[in-house]
Each structure stands twice: as C-alpha cells, then as structure tokens.
XYZ file of C-alpha atoms in Angstrom:
525
model
C -35.981 30.563 5.024
C -39.199 31.689 3.317
C -42.565 30.261 4.299
C -45.151 29.330 1.667
C -47.071 32.602 1.922
C -43.965 34.770 1.626
C -42.710 32.656 -1.264
C -45.915 33.193 -3.226
C -45.878 36.934 -2.592
C -42.247 37.237 -3.635
C -42.827 35.196 -6.794
C -45.642 37.549 -7.771
C -43.363 40.576 -7.313
C -40.463 39.082 -9.245
C -42.455 38.868 -12.489
C -41.830 42.635 -12.693
C -38.097 42.141 -13.238
C -37.269 43.393 -16.735
C -33.526 42.743 -16.951
C -31.530 39.744 -15.683
C -29.878 40.139 -12.285
C -27.168 38.258 -10.411
C -26.935 37.574 -6.696
C -23.183 37.675 -6.113
C -22.537 35.971 -2.768
C -19.610 36.175 -0.362
C -20.132 33.292 2.070
C -18.172 31.467 4.747
C -18.692 28.266 6.706
C -20.685 29.883 9.528
C -24.393 29.392 10.229
C -25.420 32.831 8.956
C -23.602 32.213 5.667
C -25.502 28.975 5.258
C -28.778 30.773 5.947
C -27.941 33.484 3.424
C -26.963 30.931 0.796
C -30.269 29.158 1.341
C -32.180 32.434 1.038
C -30.456 33.438 -2.202
C -31.086 30.041 -3.778
C -34.765 30.193 -2.801
C -35.072 33.637 -4.404
C -33.322 32.525 -7.612
C -35.645 29.527 -7.886
C -38.613 31.891 -8.186
C -37.492 33.634 -11.392
C -35.552 32.640 -14.492
C -34.233 36.225 -14.513
C -32.160 35.622 -11.359
C -28.883 33.709 -11.016
C -26.717 33.063 -7.946
C -22.944 33.483 -8.301
C -20.401 32.597 -5.605
C -17.616 35.185 -5.725
C -16.326 35.867 -2.172
C -15.285 39.332 -3.365
C -16.314 41.273 -0.255
C -14.512 41.747 3.064
C -17.787 41.258 4.953
C -19.018 37.679 5.269
C -21.824 36.881 4.832
C -22.806 39.454 2.228
C -24.132 39.621 -1.315
C -24.533 42.053 -4.158
C -27.625 42.390 -6.311
C -26.155 43.268 -9.717
C -27.738 43.928 -13.093
C -26.168 41.345 -15.410
C -23.404 42.727 -17.592
C -23.209 46.043 -15.716
C -21.854 47.567 -12.497
C -25.336 48.680 -11.414
C -26.247 47.154 -8.100
C -26.484 47.340 -4.320
C -24.911 45.257 -1.553
C -26.300 43.794 1.666
C -23.942 42.637 4.423
C -26.049 40.190 6.421
C -29.533 38.754 5.955
C -32.074 41.465 5.068
C -35.040 39.915 6.831
C -37.359 41.462 9.420
C -38.059 45.092 8.570
C -35.455 44.957 5.808
C -37.167 42.262 3.747
C -39.078 44.985 1.912
C -35.749 46.649 1.148
C -34.533 43.383 -0.357
C -37.615 43.029 -2.559
C -37.407 46.620 -3.811
C -33.702 46.220 -4.540
C -34.371 43.088 -6.594
C -37.021 44.888 -8.621
C -35.166 48.172 -9.116
C -31.841 46.577 -10.036
C -33.922 44.415 -12.377
C -35.199 47.491 -14.192
C -38.605 47.977 -12.540
C -39.209 51.744 -12.284
C -39.395 53.513 -8.939
C -42.528 55.309 -7.785
C -40.472 58.301 -6.625
C -41.322 61.654 -8.193
C -39.721 62.099 -11.617
C -38.270 65.439 -10.584
C -36.513 63.782 -7.644
C -35.286 60.880 -9.803
C -33.751 63.329 -12.251
C -32.139 65.212 -9.371
C -30.415 61.977 -8.275
C -29.264 61.230 -11.815
C -27.782 64.718 -12.098
C -25.684 64.492 -8.923
C -22.051 65.112 -9.837
C -19.467 63.294 -7.738
C -18.504 59.893 -6.400
C -20.559 58.803 -3.398
C -19.884 55.564 -1.514
C -22.579 55.122 1.145
C -22.640 52.576 3.976
C -25.684 52.188 6.214
C -25.701 50.290 9.509
C -29.138 48.933 10.386
C -30.784 46.509 12.773
C -33.522 44.089 11.769
C -35.840 45.452 14.494
C -35.481 49.096 13.413
C -38.621 50.477 11.764
C -36.801 53.643 10.654
C -33.912 51.891 8.888
C -35.742 50.646 5.754
C -36.496 54.169 4.513
C -32.805 55.044 4.601
C -31.693 51.743 3.070
C -34.291 51.935 0.312
C -33.500 55.566 -0.517
C -29.772 54.922 -0.853
C -30.342 51.697 -2.809
C -32.458 53.613 -5.295
C -29.788 56.293 -5.619
C -27.189 53.593 -6.391
C -29.438 52.158 -9.112
C -30.132 55.550 -10.677
C -26.625 56.997 -10.670
C -23.548 54.880 -11.592
C -21.293 57.086 -9.463
C -23.190 56.169 -6.297
C -22.697 52.909 -4.384
C -24.455 51.631 -1.284
C -23.852 48.830 1.190
C -26.461 48.078 3.859
C -24.867 46.428 6.907
C -26.614 44.504 9.682
C -24.811 45.879 12.731
C -25.764 42.845 14.797
C -23.670 40.571 12.544
C -20.585 42.791 12.536
C -20.114 43.862 16.176
C -16.372 44.507 15.849
C -17.037 46.957 13.013
C -19.783 48.638 14.997
C -17.460 48.966 17.987
C -14.614 50.330 15.887
C -16.803 52.964 14.261
C -18.456 53.804 17.603
C -21.960 53.195 16.265
C -24.531 53.372 19.061
C -27.699 54.194 17.125
C -29.289 53.069 13.872
C -29.641 53.868 11.117
C -26.139 55.344 10.898
C -24.862 56.354 7.461
C -21.279 56.882 6.341
C -20.368 58.646 3.103
C -16.917 57.998 1.647
C -15.824 56.654 5.011
C -16.975 59.685 7.031
C -20.114 60.068 9.205
C -22.999 61.399 7.099
C -26.132 61.108 9.224
C -28.118 59.229 11.852
C -31.791 58.498 12.220
C -34.625 58.364 9.780
C -33.964 60.122 6.455
C -36.076 60.135 3.338
C -34.788 60.255 -0.221
C -35.530 63.984 -0.477
C -33.563 64.709 2.699
C -30.530 62.731 1.588
C -30.474 64.346 -1.839
C -30.923 67.820 -0.353
C -27.994 67.183 1.984
C -25.571 66.487 -0.838
C -27.140 68.762 -3.453
C -26.168 72.188 -2.119
C -28.646 74.076 -4.263
C -31.709 71.961 -3.446
C -32.912 74.044 -0.490
C -32.700 77.314 -2.400
C -34.546 75.842 -5.379
C -37.296 74.507 -3.119
C -37.673 77.914 -1.482
C -37.984 79.667 -4.836
C -40.619 77.164 -5.935
C -42.658 77.696 -2.768
C -42.487 81.482 -3.136
C -44.421 81.252 -6.408
C -47.414 79.441 -4.863
C -50.753 81.208 -4.710
C -52.471 81.573 -1.308
C -54.312 78.505 -0.051
C -57.825 78.448 1.303
C -56.705 75.824 3.829
C -53.062 75.278 4.715
C -52.202 72.394 7.030
C -48.916 72.553 8.955
C -47.809 69.051 9.952
C -48.136 65.671 8.250
C -49.052 63.271 11.039
C -52.458 61.586 11.476
C -54.159 64.876 12.382
C -52.641 66.748 9.462
C -53.386 63.996 6.956
C -57.020 63.774 8.059
C -57.377 67.559 7.910
C -55.950 67.717 4.378
C -58.232 64.953 3.127
C -61.375 66.490 4.639
C -60.502 69.951 3.305
C -59.685 68.692 -0.194
C -62.942 66.755 -0.346
C -64.755 70.079 0.019
C -63.185 71.212 -3.245
C -61.165 74.061 -1.759
C -57.515 74.865 -2.481
C -55.583 72.824 0.088
C -51.901 72.576 0.915
C -49.940 70.649 3.525
C -46.433 71.555 4.677
C -44.682 68.959 6.818
C -41.214 68.548 8.254
C -41.640 64.799 7.735
C -44.828 63.202 6.512
C -46.123 60.747 9.110
C -44.767 62.605 12.118
C -44.384 60.757 15.410
C -46.171 57.728 13.940
C -42.962 56.941 12.061
C -41.286 56.213 15.396
C -44.048 53.909 16.621
C -43.405 50.184 16.471
C -46.653 48.302 17.060
C -50.129 49.868 16.809
C -52.857 47.630 18.185
C -55.582 50.108 19.163
C -56.390 51.632 15.762
C -60.021 50.683 15.433
C -60.773 48.074 12.711
C -57.046 47.314 12.250
C -55.965 44.766 14.848
C -52.254 45.323 14.236
C -50.054 47.571 12.130
C -46.737 49.389 12.405
C -46.034 53.101 12.376
C -44.129 53.407 9.082
C -46.751 51.308 7.317
C -49.577 53.496 8.633
C -47.642 56.653 7.700
C -47.211 55.375 4.141
C -50.939 54.683 3.913
C -51.701 58.191 5.209
C -49.502 59.785 2.554
C -50.922 57.576 -0.174
C -54.477 58.535 0.842
C -53.678 62.258 0.841
C -52.130 61.957 -2.629
C -55.424 60.628 -3.970
C -56.818 64.148 -3.570
C -55.832 67.501 -5.019
C -53.530 68.467 -2.151
C -50.300 70.394 -2.661
C -47.854 68.402 -0.494
C -44.712 70.264 0.579
C -42.548 67.782 2.461
C -39.344 68.525 4.428
C -40.590 72.021 5.241
C -40.092 73.287 8.783
C -42.246 76.198 9.944
C -40.404 78.909 11.887
C -42.869 81.727 12.386
C -46.618 82.393 12.183
C -47.928 85.857 11.340
C -51.723 85.901 11.889
C -53.858 88.180 9.756
C -55.021 91.340 11.501
C -58.320 91.411 9.671
C -61.187 88.927 9.550
C -60.812 86.718 6.494
C -57.324 88.012 5.728
C -54.317 85.941 4.768
C -52.252 84.323 7.505
C -48.553 83.875 6.785
C -46.244 80.992 7.696
C -42.517 81.645 7.355
C -40.493 78.500 6.627
C -36.954 77.663 7.680
C -35.715 78.051 4.086
C -36.935 81.655 3.990
C -40.045 81.112 1.870
C -43.482 82.236 3.032
C -46.807 80.469 2.566
C -50.115 82.320 2.781
C -53.585 80.969 3.512
C -57.090 82.119 4.372
C -57.265 79.471 7.114
C -54.602 77.440 8.873
C -54.710 74.075 10.611
C -51.792 73.597 12.999
C -50.996 69.908 13.528
C -47.299 69.919 14.328
C -47.535 67.034 16.802
C -45.000 66.260 19.496
C -41.513 64.819 19.971
C -39.822 62.700 22.623
C -39.370 64.596 25.861
C -35.780 64.895 27.017
C -34.515 64.617 30.589
C -32.740 67.992 30.277
C -29.864 66.963 32.515
C -26.116 67.524 32.061
C -24.588 65.072 29.595
C -27.802 64.129 27.774
C -27.127 66.217 24.674
C -23.421 65.368 24.727
C -24.133 61.637 24.501
C -27.230 61.585 22.311
C -26.782 58.670 19.877
C -23.645 57.785 21.849
C -25.484 55.828 24.504
C -28.518 58.072 25.063
C -31.334 56.767 22.876
C -35.086 57.228 22.482
C -36.068 54.175 20.405
C -35.484 50.789 22.096
C -36.749 48.887 19.046
C -34.235 50.586 16.746
C -31.153 50.720 18.919
C -31.725 47.891 21.402
C -29.817 45.230 19.389
C -26.665 47.375 19.561
C -26.619 46.887 23.347
C -26.717 43.107 23.354
C -25.019 41.796 26.489
C -24.593 45.291 27.957
C -26.146 47.151 30.883
C -28.784 49.774 30.177
C -31.286 51.996 31.947
C -34.820 52.918 30.959
C -36.049 56.282 32.213
C -39.822 56.283 32.721
C -42.359 53.971 34.332
C -45.354 54.497 32.075
C -46.492 52.035 29.422
C -43.763 53.021 26.953
C -41.026 52.777 29.566
C -42.107 49.424 30.947
C -42.628 47.986 27.457
C -39.129 49.167 26.535
C -37.651 47.545 29.645
C -39.407 44.252 28.886
C -38.180 44.222 25.283
C -34.626 45.181 26.222
C -34.431 42.554 28.967
C -34.455 39.889 26.280
C -31.390 41.422 24.615
C -29.174 43.077 27.186
C -27.373 41.832 30.300
C -29.296 44.020 32.744
C -31.973 46.728 32.770
C -32.404 49.374 35.456
C -35.780 51.101 35.225
C -35.871 54.531 36.893
C -39.222 56.195 37.665
C -39.698 59.642 39.211
C -43.013 58.782 40.874
C -43.361 56.565 43.938
C -44.862 53.809 41.784
C -44.954 52.701 38.162
C -47.794 54.081 36.035
C -47.894 51.325 33.422
C -50.818 48.924 32.991
C -50.929 46.172 35.606
C -50.329 43.393 33.070
C -47.099 45.078 31.967
C -45.934 45.588 35.539
C -46.447 41.912 36.334
C -44.439 40.897 33.292
C -41.638 43.293 34.207
C -41.484 42.052 37.799
C -41.069 38.471 36.567
C -37.835 39.220 34.702
C -34.665 38.276 36.601
C -32.366 40.840 34.961
C -34.452 43.941 35.717
C -34.127 46.290 38.689
C -36.882 48.831 39.376
C -36.056 52.098 41.164
C -38.928 54.436 42.034
C -38.960 57.910 43.625
C -35.782 58.649 41.681
C -34.751 61.736 39.717
C -32.053 61.323 37.074
C -29.565 64.168 37.576
C -26.696 63.566 35.156
C -25.446 61.380 32.299
C -21.800 60.330 32.554
C -19.449 59.404 29.727
C -15.817 59.096 28.727
C -16.028 61.618 25.900
C -17.062 59.038 23.324
C -19.856 57.010 24.916
C -22.081 56.719 27.982
C -20.536 55.110 31.062
C -23.303 55.682 33.619
C -25.835 58.008 35.203
C -26.555 59.634 38.547
C -29.938 59.813 40.225
C -31.279 61.326 43.431
C -33.346 59.233 45.837
C -36.289 61.574 46.434
C -37.203 59.872 49.710
C -33.815 60.301 51.371
C -32.291 63.099 49.252
C -29.209 60.987 48.534
C -27.255 60.689 45.272
C -26.464 57.362 43.621
C -24.530 56.366 40.515
C -25.239 53.461 38.147
C -22.607 52.132 35.769
C -24.031 51.219 32.350
C -23.562 51.585 28.609
C -26.971 52.777 27.411
C -29.864 54.979 28.515
C -33.295 54.776 26.859
C -35.464 57.820 27.614
C -39.219 57.118 27.686
C -40.811 60.005 29.595
C -43.525 61.164 27.263
C -43.851 63.858 24.632
C -43.469 67.624 24.310
C -45.506 69.611 21.724
C -43.719 71.145 18.733
C -45.047 74.632 19.313
C -42.052 76.829 20.178
C -42.476 78.645 16.870
C -46.046 79.638 17.799
C -45.237 81.736 20.878
C -47.010 85.120 20.754
C -48.999 83.987 17.678
C -51.701 81.844 19.324
C -52.540 81.111 22.953
C -50.494 78.275 24.484
C -50.762 76.553 27.838
C -47.806 76.616 30.265
C -46.923 73.159 28.862
C -46.791 74.599 25.339
C -50.029 73.032 24.076
C -52.176 75.017 21.633
C -55.420 76.058 23.308
C -58.434 75.047 21.195
C -62.199 75.024 21.627
C -64.619 72.223 20.769
C -64.416 73.168 17.085
C -60.620 73.060 17.024
C -60.300 76.845 16.744
C -57.398 78.633 18.415
C -57.323 82.086 19.977
C -56.958 83.531 16.472
C -59.935 83.611 14.135
C -59.380 81.424 11.080
C -56.573 79.445 12.683
C -57.395 75.922 13.862
C -55.328 73.156 15.434
C -55.496 69.407 15.992
C -53.575 66.473 17.385
C -50.877 66.027 20.002
C -49.785 69.671 19.850
C -53.122 70.802 21.316
C -54.990 70.690 24.615
C -56.897 67.554 23.570
C -56.633 65.395 26.724
C -55.683 62.072 25.138
C -52.775 61.751 22.731
C -53.899 58.877 20.503
C -53.725 58.318 16.746
C -57.443 57.735 16.321
C -58.241 60.862 18.363
C -55.779 62.948 16.341
C -57.460 61.854 13.108
C -60.873 62.839 14.439
C -59.526 66.178 15.634
C -57.954 66.845 12.237
C -61.263 66.129 10.529
C -63.057 68.449 12.977
C -60.561 71.244 12.330
C -60.938 70.916 8.550
C -64.727 70.987 8.731
C -64.539 74.007 11.032
C -62.164 75.764 8.632
C -64.558 75.121 5.753
C -67.467 76.412 7.820
C -65.448 79.531 8.633
C -64.677 80.148 4.945
C -68.230 79.832 3.675
C -69.484 82.248 6.344
C -67.042 85.007 5.445
C -68.841 88.075 4.104
C -68.098 88.457 0.414
C -66.840 92.018 0.848
C -64.345 90.943 3.533
C -62.997 88.124 1.381
C -62.552 90.470 -1.582
C -60.852 93.107 0.592
C -58.391 90.552 1.932
C-alpha cells in the first residue's frame, strides 16, 4: 500500500507517538478489507507503539478505530483514508498517541470544556480537498473531549448509506444522527456552532482592540501578502477574514504559481497562514464584514462593522475580500444546492459515479470539470452560453475525444428540476432557435466564473456595475486611506500570483499614505 518514500516519511512521524495505540480493525473478505488490513499491518510495523487488533465490532466493513491503549480515546475511519485523507490518518495516529496539537490553547480548552454528548459522522471522498479540514477538526475534538466521538466515512465505499441519507455533497457532517453541516468547516467554526456563547465572547474580545494602522479585510493571497508587507514595516497590523485562504481553499491543482511547479489550494492556504503568523499580525478568523464606514476626515479612523456586532477601527484599510462561485440564478438552483447542484467537481464528483450530470460553462474550469467527471459518471452534458467553447484548445481537443460527453453551445440554462429531494434534470433555451429543451440527469456542476464579495461595500467605495472595487495603479479606492487588492477589484486578471502582487502594492501604498500624514491631522484623528 505504501511506497518506500511514504513509508520513510510515516516512520519519521510515528516517533512522536508518546502513548501506545491500537488499530482495531473490522474487516471482511472483500478486496477493500484486504487492502485496509495490509495498510494497518504496514503502519504497525513502523512503530513498536502500535498494535493491530481484529475485532469486527463495527457495522461498517471495512473500518478501523485508532484507540489509545487502555482507554476509550480514539477516532474511527470507515474505509481507507488515502488520497487527501492520508494526512488525516497521520494526524489521528499522532494525536491519539499523545502528540500535542498545534491548535491555539484557548481553542483546545474550549473543546475540552464543551458539555454534552456529541457523536459526529463525516462523509468524505478521497478526491475532496475540503474534507480533510473537517475530518481533522472533528478527530481532534474526539481526542480532546471524552464525550465526543467521530467516525470519518468514505462515501464511495458505502453507496447504500449515502443514498439512504440523501448525501449529494461532501463533506457532510451528522451530529447525533441529524444533519449538522456541509462544506468546508474549520475547528473554530465547528466549536462556535455548538458552543452557543462563542460568538458573543469573540465579539466582546474584538471590541476591546485598539485601532490598527493597517487593517486587512480578507485572508486570501492578496490579504495575506498585504498583511505581511504591512507588518514588515513595523506598523500595527490586523487581518479579519471570514475564512483564511479564501477561494484558494476550493482550488484543486495550482500549476502556474511561479517557482512552484505544482501545489494544491489547501496546502498553499496553510502556507499563507503560517507565513502571516511569523509576523506580529493580529489574525481575526471567522469574521464576516457587514458594513464599512469611511472616515470623513483625512487621516481619520475608518470603521468596519462585523456580523457579530463588533466594530474594528483603522487608520488605513486594505479590502481583499475576493470572490465566490457565480450562480446561474435560475429557478430551482437554490432549492437543490448540495442536493444535485454542486460547484466543486473534485469534491462531489465521486458521489455521482455511474450517473448523468451536466457541467454549466465552457471556459477552462468548465471543460476541465467535464473531462474529470467523464471518467467517473455515465454521461456528461456540457452547456455553454456562447456560440463556442472558451477553454484552451488542448482542453477542447481532449473533451471532444471522450465518448460519453455531449457539448451544447448557444444554450441558456433556464431552470433546475427536482423531485423535492434531489435534482432530476434541467431546462435550457436554444439561443439560435429560441426553443426550450429538457435534459434528464442527477447532477449539475456550475462553472461559470466568479462574482466579487463586495455587496457590503455599496455606497462606501466606488464599485463597477459588476461589483468590482475601482482602484488606481497604487491600489487606492475612491476613498482616501482605503486600498483594495485581489479578485474583488478591477484588476483585469484574476490569478493568485497577481493577487499577491496587488496585496503587496496596497500595503506599500498604505504605508506611504501613513508616513505622509501631517502630524497635526494624525493627532486630531
């Protein structure tokens, strides 16, 4: 199961195990059970602190529990945690084995103090880049608090269970048998969701903060670069982000980040956060901005009102709120979101194995999605509004070579159909002949670009009709002392490397603005 390189890496990690652990296996006679048994034996052979026990004590086969010897502390995996989940497996081995987590001590204590019995189940797919964060967060909670349990389930190995629970997107989390959440969630988000007082406490903590000289709103590549450049100037810097990493977290493969031939979004996002933490930056994660109140005087304090009611103040602002997936905005789309309407083919594609799906969008992302899905599903219908596909020629040639793909151009999707529980089809209008057509299918993957996260900035700074923040060559907005960078702005190309450069420009411009403020104005503010 493990190649020589992976074996050596794992062996090096396992020396950090402090307390003996047991791999309690529930196996059958099927091929996947044999693979899991082989994997567990290979892991146990790498450390004298690990033992394999055959128990067959779980209803899901194959599955196994990682248990601290002599205790009930542990986590369970149903399936083989390879692919993106291999890191989750390694962390679980270490944490159950007593190796301390790198999570903030305040957050660790918050988990330990949770009062109640919480049985979590997470359905994941091995190709989902968002699933490991959820799995790892819940595994850690189960290790820290004896009243919390967690089972991570590979949905691809338990299709009947997935069908019964009507799971059409991953990660999907159940708590005590009831739906708890879908999509990417960090440890802080999960804890805040079950700790009713967490939001209020966070708001009170933020209210006590002194004004910043530079406050960055948004934690994607632009925001991270801006925070680093500002902090390096030695000025009081803060960053408030709804989720650190932003849209990068939803990106599978990154192959055009100069000097790095290949990486993945979550990995890059983790590196961004780690880099920011090396500087004196006040990071306020899981904070959604709701309103901007610009200062009326030169050099005055701008105010940002957060969703939790707290207000942050700063002499200069850098707006880097990024963008989100654009929706079709047709009847039925919202009704069937995560019930057949999806936006991440890498995450949710495996759940549609053998089914019929559509991809909406003929750009690079849409065509790449159709190519990937064609290897999993029974049939793909690609629908493009324009008269021709806009993807790179090499991608179009690959798509055209696939026998289970149909391409429809000059088509406008008009409605998503469903039976009340899941998608059953869609309607589109042929723009050449003004006729309506219906396609029967089980899944729709929307890949039609991005929309800037700027609704909260209306009437505060100048926006284009598309909602982009208007900036000049220095990154400054229509308001003095307020700068912007990244995909939320009028920068013509939405690329990670460009966003980082724009964030750096905005931070340098903010610093230049601060040092040129007349002393009397700064004191008056």
